[in-house]
PDB file of C-alpha atoms in Angstrom:
ATOM      1  CA  GLN A 169      16.882  -3.275  -9.013  1.00  0.00           C
ATOM      2  CA  VAL A 170      13.496  -3.490  -7.331  1.00  0.00           C
ATOM      3  CA  GLN A 171      10.566  -1.393  -8.241  1.00  0.00           C
ATOM      4  CA  LEU A 172       7.116  -0.909  -6.793  1.00  0.00           C
ATOM      5  CA  VAL A 173       4.518   0.630  -9.055  1.00  0.00           C
ATOM      6  CA  GLU A 174       1.180   1.781  -7.770  1.00  0.00           C
ATOM      7  CA  SER A 175      -1.932   2.236  -9.824  1.00  0.00           C
ATOM      8  CA  GLY A 176      -5.590   2.970  -9.300  1.00  0.00           C
ATOM      9  CA  GLY A 177      -5.714   6.369  -7.722  1.00  0.00           C
ATOM     10  CA  GLY A 178      -8.040   9.115  -8.823  1.00  0.00           C
ATOM     11  CA  LEU A 179     -10.971  11.342  -7.943  1.00  0.00           C
ATOM     12  CA  VAL A 180     -13.997   9.828  -6.227  1.00  0.00           C
ATOM     13  CA  GLU A 181     -17.057  11.287  -4.471  1.00  0.00           C
ATOM     14  CA  PRO A 182     -17.595  10.873  -0.716  1.00  0.00           C
ATOM     15  CA  GLY A 183     -19.119   7.488  -0.010  1.00  0.00           C
ATOM     16  CA  GLY A 184     -17.597   6.040  -3.108  1.00  0.00           C
ATOM     17  CA  SER A 185     -15.025   3.236  -3.562  1.00  0.00           C
ATOM     18  CA  LEU A 186     -11.654   2.978  -5.146  1.00  0.00           C
ATOM     19  CA  GLY A 187      -9.107   0.165  -5.501  1.00  0.00           C
ATOM     20  CA  LEU A 188      -5.336   0.542  -5.499  1.00  0.00           C
ATOM     21  CA  SER A 189      -2.738  -2.003  -6.566  1.00  0.00           C
ATOM     22  CA  CYS A 190       1.019  -2.088  -6.243  1.00  0.00           C
ATOM     23  CA  ALA A 191       3.175  -4.512  -8.192  1.00  0.00           C
ATOM     24  CA  ALA A 192       6.689  -5.343  -7.338  1.00  0.00           C
ATOM     25  CA  SER A 193       9.214  -6.179 -10.074  1.00  0.00           C
ATOM     26  CA  GLY A 194      12.947  -6.698 -10.530  1.00  0.00           C
ATOM     27  CA  SER A 195      15.459  -8.938  -8.866  1.00  0.00           C
ATOM     28  CA  ILE A 196      13.319 -10.426  -6.117  1.00  0.00           C
ATOM     29  CA  PHE A 197      13.957 -13.625  -4.154  1.00  0.00           C
ATOM     30  CA  GLY A 198      11.254 -13.093  -1.590  1.00  0.00           C
ATOM     31  CA  ILE A 199       8.820 -10.556  -0.100  1.00  0.00           C
ATOM     32  CA  ASN A 200       7.701 -10.463   3.484  1.00  0.00           C
ATOM     33  CA  ALA A 201       5.357  -7.740   4.800  1.00  0.00           C
ATOM     34  CA  MET A 202       3.637  -5.340   2.370  1.00  0.00           C
ATOM     35  CA  GLY A 203       1.738  -2.215   3.264  1.00  0.00           C
ATOM     36  CA  TRP A 204       0.038   0.976   2.362  1.00  0.00           C
ATOM     37  CA  TYR A 205       0.786   4.388   3.805  1.00  0.00           C
ATOM     38  CA  ARG A 206      -0.580   7.825   2.963  1.00  0.00           C
ATOM     39  CA  GLN A 207       0.442  11.407   3.290  1.00  0.00           C
ATOM     40  CA  ALA A 208      -1.948  14.328   3.215  1.00  0.00           C
ATOM     41  CA  PRO A 209      -0.759  17.895   2.491  1.00  0.00           C
ATOM     42  CA  GLY A 210       0.920  19.330   5.545  1.00  0.00           C
ATOM     43  CA  LYS A 211       0.869  16.046   7.458  1.00  0.00           C
ATOM     44  CA  GLN A 212       3.253  13.231   8.174  1.00  0.00           C
ATOM     45  CA  ARG A 213       3.100  10.014   6.304  1.00  0.00           C
ATOM     46  CA  GLU A 214       0.917   7.587   8.209  1.00  0.00           C
ATOM     47  CA  LEU A 215       0.247   3.844   8.192  1.00  0.00           C
ATOM     48  CA  VAL A 216      -2.928   2.724   6.499  1.00  0.00           C
ATOM     49  CA  ALA A 217      -2.707  -1.046   6.467  1.00  0.00           C
ATOM     50  CA  THR A 218      -0.173  -3.858   6.387  1.00  0.00           C
ATOM     51  CA  ILE A 219      -0.215  -7.523   5.491  1.00  0.00           C
ATOM     52  CA  THR A 220       2.371 -10.143   6.445  1.00  0.00           C
ATOM     53  CA  SER A 221       3.563 -12.989   4.252  1.00  0.00           C
ATOM     54  CA  GLY A 222       1.206 -15.201   6.254  1.00  0.00           C
ATOM     55  CA  GLY A 223      -1.764 -12.954   5.498  1.00  0.00           C
ATOM     56  CA  VAL A 224      -2.070 -11.302   8.890  1.00  0.00           C
ATOM     57  CA  THR A 225      -3.444  -7.779   8.479  1.00  0.00           C
ATOM     58  CA  THR A 226      -3.397  -4.621  10.524  1.00  0.00           C
ATOM     59  CA  TYR A 227      -5.265  -1.379   9.905  1.00  0.00           C
ATOM     60  CA  ALA A 228      -5.228   2.182  11.123  1.00  0.00           C
ATOM     61  CA  ASP A 229      -8.236   2.871  13.359  1.00  0.00           C
ATOM     62  CA  SER A 230      -9.429   5.516  10.840  1.00  0.00           C
ATOM     63  CA  VAL A 231      -9.879   2.982   8.075  1.00  0.00           C
ATOM     64  CA  LYS A 232     -10.966  -0.207   9.963  1.00  0.00           C
ATOM     65  CA  GLY A 233     -14.129  -1.572   8.453  1.00  0.00           C
ATOM     66  CA  ARG A 234     -13.840   0.527   5.304  1.00  0.00           C
ATOM     67  CA  PHE A 235     -10.486  -0.604   3.738  1.00  0.00           C
ATOM     68  CA  THR A 236      -9.276  -4.077   2.972  1.00  0.00           C
ATOM     69  CA  ILE A 237      -5.688  -5.010   2.169  1.00  0.00           C
ATOM     70  CA  SER A 238      -4.825  -8.177   0.319  1.00  0.00           C
ATOM     71  CA  ARG A 239      -1.962  -9.637  -1.645  1.00  0.00           C
ATOM     72  CA  ASP A 240      -1.301 -12.012  -4.466  1.00  0.00           C
ATOM     73  CA  ASP A 241       2.156 -13.481  -4.084  1.00  0.00           C
ATOM     74  CA  ALA A 242       2.229 -15.101  -7.520  1.00  0.00           C
ATOM     75  CA  LYS A 243       1.779 -11.662  -9.049  1.00  0.00           C
ATOM     76  CA  ARG A 244       3.935  -9.955  -6.345  1.00  0.00           C
ATOM     77  CA  THR A 245       1.098  -7.472  -5.866  1.00  0.00           C
ATOM     78  CA  VAL A 246      -0.597  -5.845  -2.911  1.00  0.00           C
ATOM     79  CA  TYR A 247      -4.082  -4.347  -3.110  1.00  0.00           C
ATOM     80  CA  LEU A 248      -6.053  -1.860  -1.131  1.00  0.00           C
ATOM     81  CA  GLN A 249      -9.828  -1.811  -1.553  1.00  0.00           C
ATOM     82  CA  MET A 250     -11.229   1.435  -0.137  1.00  0.00           C
ATOM     83  CA  ASN A 251     -14.929   1.778   0.500  1.00  0.00           C
ATOM     84  CA  THR A 252     -17.065   4.482   2.026  1.00  0.00           C
ATOM     85  CA  LEU A 253     -14.421   7.009   1.250  1.00  0.00           C
ATOM     86  CA  LYS A 254     -14.369  10.327   3.162  1.00  0.00           C
ATOM     87  CA  PRO A 255     -12.787  13.657   2.268  1.00  0.00           C
ATOM     88  CA  GLU A 256     -10.222  13.054   5.036  1.00  0.00           C
ATOM     89  CA  ASP A 257      -8.984  10.061   3.088  1.00  0.00           C
ATOM     90  CA  THR A 258      -7.559  12.434   0.502  1.00  0.00           C
ATOM     91  CA  ALA A 259      -3.822  11.872   0.296  1.00  0.00           C
ATOM     92  CA  VAL A 260      -0.985  10.449  -1.734  1.00  0.00           C
ATOM     93  CA  TYR A 261      -1.006   6.689  -1.118  1.00  0.00           C
ATOM     94  CA  TYR A 262       2.304   4.849  -1.036  1.00  0.00           C
ATOM     95  CA  CYS A 263       2.921   1.094  -0.988  1.00  0.00           C
ATOM     96  CA  ASN A 264       5.966  -0.524   0.559  1.00  0.00           C
ATOM     97  CA  ALA A 265       7.362  -4.015   0.777  1.00  0.00           C
ATOM     98  CA  GLY A 266      10.103  -5.845   2.550  1.00  0.00           C
ATOM     99  CA  VAL A 267      12.163  -7.454  -0.257  1.00  0.00           C
ATOM    100  CA  ARG A 268      15.011  -9.949  -0.246  1.00  0.00           C
ATOM    101  CA  VAL A 269      16.946  -9.970  -3.472  1.00  0.00           C
ATOM    102  CA  PHE A 270      19.051 -13.028  -2.782  1.00  0.00           C
ATOM    103  CA  LEU A 271      18.826 -16.053  -0.401  1.00  0.00           C
ATOM    104  CA  LEU A 272      20.183 -15.229   3.040  1.00  0.00           C
ATOM    105  CA  THR A 273      20.363 -11.487   2.436  1.00  0.00           C
ATOM    106  CA  PRO A 274      18.375  -9.263   4.728  1.00  0.00           C
ATOM    107  CA  PHE A 275      14.998  -7.904   3.744  1.00  0.00           C
ATOM    108  CA  GLN A 276      15.085  -4.250   2.699  1.00  0.00           C
ATOM    109  CA  THR A 277      12.178  -1.861   2.474  1.00  0.00           C
ATOM    110  CA  TYR A 278      11.195  -0.467  -0.846  1.00  0.00           C
ATOM    111  CA  TRP A 279       8.660   2.223  -1.632  1.00  0.00           C
ATOM    112  CA  GLY A 280       6.478   3.026  -4.590  1.00  0.00           C
ATOM    113  CA  GLN A 281       6.239   6.483  -6.119  1.00  0.00           C
ATOM    114  CA  GLY A 282       2.756   7.170  -4.762  1.00  0.00           C
ATOM    115  CA  THR A 283      -0.647   7.641  -6.259  1.00  0.00           C
ATOM    116  CA  GLN A 284      -3.057  10.442  -5.558  1.00  0.00           C
ATOM    117  CA  VAL A 285      -6.470   9.746  -4.083  1.00  0.00           C
ATOM    118  CA  THR A 286      -8.836  12.626  -3.894  1.00  0.00           C
ATOM    119  CA  VAL A 287     -12.300  12.357  -2.257  1.00  0.00           C
ATOM    120  CA  SER A 288     -14.438  15.312  -3.151  1.00  0.00           C
ATOM    121  CA  SER A 289     -17.858  16.218  -4.436  1.00  0.00           C
TER     122      SER A 289
END
């Protein structure tokens, strides 16, 4: 059983910063890409940022220059540092990861339960 657990959400004022983390646990042989997505009320879930096993990152245009994704493979953890936050960043943030549970088995995508980020004065 593989679990992804996010932490670090909360309430922050516009212009502030917040860091999220997501730790993978369970029967894991390997992890390839990891990412962060978000879903605001009444909207579809959207990509925020991804990072490959080789450290290559991609970002949504709306967060470029403000958010930074990183990972620590020894801790099986992906991070999202969010700076200069705006009210439109308010959403539930979800992490995901491609996980292989045994050698030569395909990678499957797992999702965390989500953590609320609210940007408001």
